[in-house]
Structure formats: C-alpha cells, structure tokens
Coordinates of N, CA and C in Angstrom, one line a residue:
X645 N -29.2 -1.3 7.9 CA -29.6 -2.5 8.6 C -29.6 -3.1 10.2
X646 N -29.1 -1.7 11.0 CA -29.5 -1.9 11.9 C -30.6 -1.5 12.5
X647 N -31.8 -1.3 12.0 CA -33.1 -1.3 12.4 C -33.8 -2.5 12.1
X648 N -33.3 -3.6 11.8 CA -33.7 -4.7 11.7 C -33.4 -5.9 13.0
X649 N -32.2 -5.3 13.7 CA -31.7 -6.0 14.5 C -32.1 -5.0 16.2
X650 N -32.2 -6.1 16.8 CA -32.6 -5.7 18.4 C -31.5 -5.3 19.2
X651 N -30.5 -5.6 18.7 CA -29.3 -5.1 19.9 C -28.6 -3.6 19.6
X652 N -29.2 -3.3 18.5 CA -29.2 -1.8 18.3 C -30.0 -1.1 19.3
X653 N -31.0 -1.6 19.6 CA -32.6 -0.7 19.9 C -31.8 0.2 21.2
X654 N -30.9 -0.1 22.1 CA -30.7 0.7 23.4 C -29.7 1.6 22.7
X655 N -29.2 2.1 21.3 CA -28.3 2.9 21.0 C -28.9 4.1 20.8
X656 N -28.4 5.2 21.3 CA -29.0 6.8 20.7 C -29.0 7.2 19.5
X657 N -29.8 7.0 18.2 CA -29.6 7.7 17.5 C -28.7 8.4 17.1
X658 N -28.1 9.2 17.7 CA -27.4 10.2 17.7 C -25.8 9.2 17.5
X659 N -25.8 8.7 18.5 CA -23.8 7.3 18.9 C -23.6 6.5 17.4
X660 N -25.6 6.0 17.3 CA -25.2 5.0 16.2 C -24.8 6.0 14.7
X661 N -25.3 7.0 14.6 CA -25.0 7.8 13.5 C -23.7 8.5 13.6
X662 N -22.9 8.1 14.2 CA -21.4 9.2 14.5 C -20.7 7.6 14.5
X663 N -20.9 6.4 15.0 CA -20.3 5.1 14.8 C -20.5 4.9 13.4
X664 N -21.4 5.1 12.5 CA -21.9 5.1 11.2 C -20.5 5.6 11.0
X665 N -20.9 7.3 10.8 CA -19.7 7.9 9.9 C -18.0 7.6 10.6
X666 N -17.9 7.4 11.4 CA -16.7 6.6 11.8 C -16.4 5.8 10.7
X667 N -17.1 4.6 11.1 CA -16.2 3.4 10.5 C -16.7 3.7 9.1
X668 N -17.6 3.9 8.6 CA -17.4 4.5 6.8 C -16.2 5.5 6.5
X669 N -15.7 6.5 7.3 CA -14.4 7.1 7.7 C -13.4 6.4 7.0
X670 N -13.4 5.3 8.4 CA -12.2 4.8 8.2 C -12.1 2.9 7.2
X671 N -13.5 3.0 6.9 CA -13.3 2.0 5.8 C -12.7 2.6 4.4
X672 N -13.3 3.5 3.9 CA -13.2 4.5 2.4 C -11.5 5.3 3.0
X673 N -11.2 5.1 4.3 CA -9.6 5.5 4.9 C -9.3 6.8 3.8
X674 N -10.7 7.9 4.9 CA -11.1 9.3 4.5 C -10.2 10.0 5.8
X675 N -9.4 9.6 6.9 CA -8.9 10.1 7.9 C -10.1 9.4 8.7
X676 N -9.6 10.5 10.2 CA -9.8 9.8 11.4 C -11.3 10.9 11.8
X677 N -11.9 11.3 13.6 CA -12.5 11.6 14.1 C -11.7 12.5 14.1
X678 N -12.2 14.1 13.8 CA -11.5 15.2 14.0 C -12.0 16.0 14.9
X679 N -11.3 17.1 15.3 CA -12.3 17.8 16.6 C -13.5 18.2 16.0
X680 N -13.6 18.6 15.4 CA -15.0 19.1 14.6 C -15.8 18.8 14.4
X681 N -15.8 17.0 14.2 CA -17.1 15.9 14.4 C -16.8 15.9 15.8
X682 N -16.0 15.5 17.0 CA -16.4 15.4 18.4 C -16.9 16.7 18.5
X683 N -16.6 18.0 18.6 CA -17.6 19.0 18.6 C -18.9 19.0 18.7
X684 N -19.3 18.8 17.4 CA -20.8 19.2 16.9 C -21.4 17.7 17.2
X685 N -20.7 16.3 17.1 CA -21.2 14.9 17.5 C -21.2 15.4 19.0
X686 N -20.8 15.9 20.0 CA -20.7 15.4 21.3 C -19.9 14.0 21.9
X687 N -19.3 13.2 20.6 CA -18.6 11.7 21.0 C -17.2 12.0 20.6
X688 N -16.7 11.4 21.5 CA -15.1 11.4 21.1 C -14.9 10.0 20.2
X689 N -13.9 10.0 20.0 CA -13.6 8.5 18.7 C -13.4 7.2 19.8
X690 N -13.0 7.4 21.2 CA -13.3 6.7 22.0 C -14.0 6.1 22.5
X691 N -15.5 7.1 22.4 CA -16.9 7.0 22.9 C -17.2 5.8 22.2
X692 N -16.9 5.9 20.5 CA -17.2 5.6 19.6 C -16.6 4.3 19.5
X693 N -15.7 3.9 19.2 CA -15.0 2.6 19.6 C -16.1 1.2 19.2
X694 N -16.5 0.9 20.5 CA -17.0 -0.8 20.7 C -18.2 -0.9 20.2
X695 N -18.5 0.7 19.9 CA -20.1 0.2 18.7 C -19.7 0.3 17.3
X696 N -18.4 1.0 16.6 CA -18.1 0.5 15.1 C -18.0 -0.6 15.2
X697 N -16.9 -1.2 16.4 CA -16.8 -3.1 15.9 C -18.2 -3.2 16.3
X698 N -19.2 -3.3 16.3 CA -20.1 -4.1 16.5 C -20.8 -4.4 15.2
X699 N -20.5 -2.6 14.2 CA -21.0 -2.6 13.4 C -20.8 -3.1 12.1
X700 N -19.0 -3.0 12.3 CA -18.3 -4.0 11.1 C -18.7 -5.7 11.4
X701 N -18.9 -6.2 12.4 CA -19.1 -7.4 12.9 C -20.6 -7.9 12.0
X702 N -21.5 -7.1 12.1 CA -22.5 -7.0 11.8 C -22.6 -7.1 10.3
X703 N -21.5 -6.0 9.4 CA -21.5 -6.2 8.0 C -21.0 -7.3 7.5
X704 N -19.9 -7.9 8.5 CA -19.0 -9.2 8.4 C -20.2 -10.6 8.4
X705 N -20.9 -10.1 9.3 CA -21.8 -11.9 9.4 C -23.1 -11.8 9.1
X706 N -23.3 -10.9 8.4 CA -24.8 -10.4 8.0 C -25.3 -11.8 7.5
X707 N -27.1 -12.2 8.2 CA -27.2 -13.2 8.0 C -27.9 -13.1 6.4
X708 N -27.8 -14.1 5.2 CA -28.0 -14.0 3.7 C -28.8 -14.2 3.4
X709 N -29.9 -15.4 3.9 CA -30.9 -16.3 4.1 C -32.3 -15.2 4.2
X710 N -32.1 -14.2 5.4 CA -33.7 -13.1 5.0 C -33.5 -12.1 5.4
X711 N -34.8 -11.1 4.9 CA -34.4 -9.9 5.3 C -33.5 -9.2 4.3
X712 N -34.4 -9.5 2.8 CA -33.1 -9.2 1.8 C -33.3 -7.6 0.8
X713 N -34.6 -7.4 1.7 CA -35.3 -5.6 0.9 C -34.0 -4.6 1.2
X714 N -33.2 -4.4 2.8 CA -32.9 -3.8 2.7 C -31.4 -3.6 1.7
X715 N -31.0 -4.8 1.8 CA -29.7 -5.3 0.9 C -29.8 -5.0 -0.8
X716 N -31.0 -5.5 -1.0 CA -31.5 -5.0 -2.3 C -31.2 -3.9 -1.9
X717 N -32.6 -3.2 -2.0 CA -32.4 -1.9 -1.9 C -30.9 -0.9 -2.2
X718 N -29.7 -1.4 -1.3 CA -28.7 -0.6 -1.2 C -27.9 -1.0 -2.0
X719 N -27.9 -2.1 -2.8 CA -26.9 -2.7 -3.8 C -27.2 -1.6 -5.1
X720 N -28.0 -1.3 -5.0 CA -28.8 -0.5 -6.6 C -27.7 0.3 -6.6
X721 N -27.3 0.5 -8.2 CA -26.6 1.9 -8.1 C -26.9 3.5 -8.0
X722 N -28.8 3.5 -7.6 CA -28.9 5.0 -7.3 C -28.3 5.1 -5.5
X723 N -28.4 4.3 -5.0 CA -27.9 4.3 -3.8 C -26.4 3.6 -3.3
X724 N -25.9 4.2 -4.6 CA -24.4 3.6 -4.8 C -23.4 2.3 -4.2
X725 N -24.2 1.4 -4.5 CA -24.1 0.3 -4.4 C -23.3 -0.2 -2.9
X726 N -23.6 0.3 -1.6 CA -23.0 1.1 -0.3 C -23.6 -0.5 0.4
X727 N -24.4 -1.4 -0.1 CA -24.3 -2.9 0.4 C -23.8 -4.0 0.2
X728 N -22.9 -3.3 -1.0 CA -21.9 -4.4 -1.6 C -20.4 -4.0 -1.2
X729 N -20.1 -2.4 0.1 CA -18.9 -2.6 -0.1 C -18.4 -3.8 0.8
X730 N -17.1 -4.2 0.9 CA -16.4 -5.0 1.8 C -15.8 -4.4 3.2
X731 N -16.4 -5.1 3.7 CA -16.7 -4.9 5.8 C -15.3 -5.2 5.7
X732 N -14.6 -4.0 6.7 CA -13.2 -4.3 7.0 C -12.5 -5.3 8.0
X733 N -11.0 -5.7 8.3 CA -10.9 -6.7 8.7 C -11.0 -6.4 10.0
X734 N -11.4 -7.4 10.9 CA -11.7 -7.0 12.3 C -10.5 -6.6 13.3
X735 N -9.5 -7.6 12.5 CA -7.9 -7.1 13.6 C -6.9 -5.6 12.9
X736 N -7.7 -5.3 11.4 CA -7.1 -4.3 10.7 C -8.3 -3.0 11.4
X737 N -9.4 -3.0 11.8 CA -10.2 -2.1 12.3 C -9.5 -1.6 13.4
X738 N -9.6 -2.7 14.7 CA -9.1 -2.8 15.6 C -7.8 -2.0 15.7
X739 N -6.5 -2.6 14.7 CA -5.3 -1.3 14.4 C -5.7 0.0 14.1
X740 N -6.6 -0.1 13.2 CA -6.8 1.7 12.7 C -7.5 2.5 13.8
X741 N -8.6 2.0 14.8 CA -9.2 2.7 15.9 C -8.1 3.0 16.7
X742 N -7.4 2.1 17.6 CA -6.3 2.6 18.3 C -5.2 3.4 18.3
X743 N -5.1 3.2 16.3 CA -3.9 4.3 16.2 C -4.1 5.5 16.0
X744 N -5.3 6.0 15.8 CA -5.7 7.6 15.3 C -6.1 8.2 16.8

C-alpha cells in the first residue's frame, strides 16, 4: 500500500520493510523486536516506532473509493487475505510499542 502513497517515498526500503515486520509481529502478537532482528536489520525498535505508527494509521484510514486493485489482490486466499487484517487500535499500538 505504501507504493501508492507519496509520503513514503522518502523512507528507505530497508526501514520500511523492518517497520512492516515490526507492525505485523505486534498485530499478530508474535513477540517484539529481538536483538537478532536489530542486528541484521540495523534498526532498533525505537528507530522504527514512528514509521510503525504511520503504517498502522495508513491501514486504519485507507481510502475505500480508489486504488482498489491492491486491496482486492491481497484480499484473496492465495495471499492469506492480509488486506482483511484489522489494524491495531492506535492507543493499544502505542502502549505495546512503549512497553517493549
């Protein structure tokens, strides 16, 4: 979805990927950012928090009337219906990120 948003052009691809991973781990309650992830990505969890919050905001307030091809594609069973995953509550996300 970030490919369709100009606000994310300035982010490095590695930081964007790491932030997406941290958001997915948090959304699915699969643990936090481990020292191994920090070592291999080069980013600490604190480095990623602002971008993780922006990504969750994008999921929460995505426009429903345009650019439906990506949403439609990733709503299919072949892609594990990831477009249908419910975004986290912003306050709960903030709480989870600060506690880890």
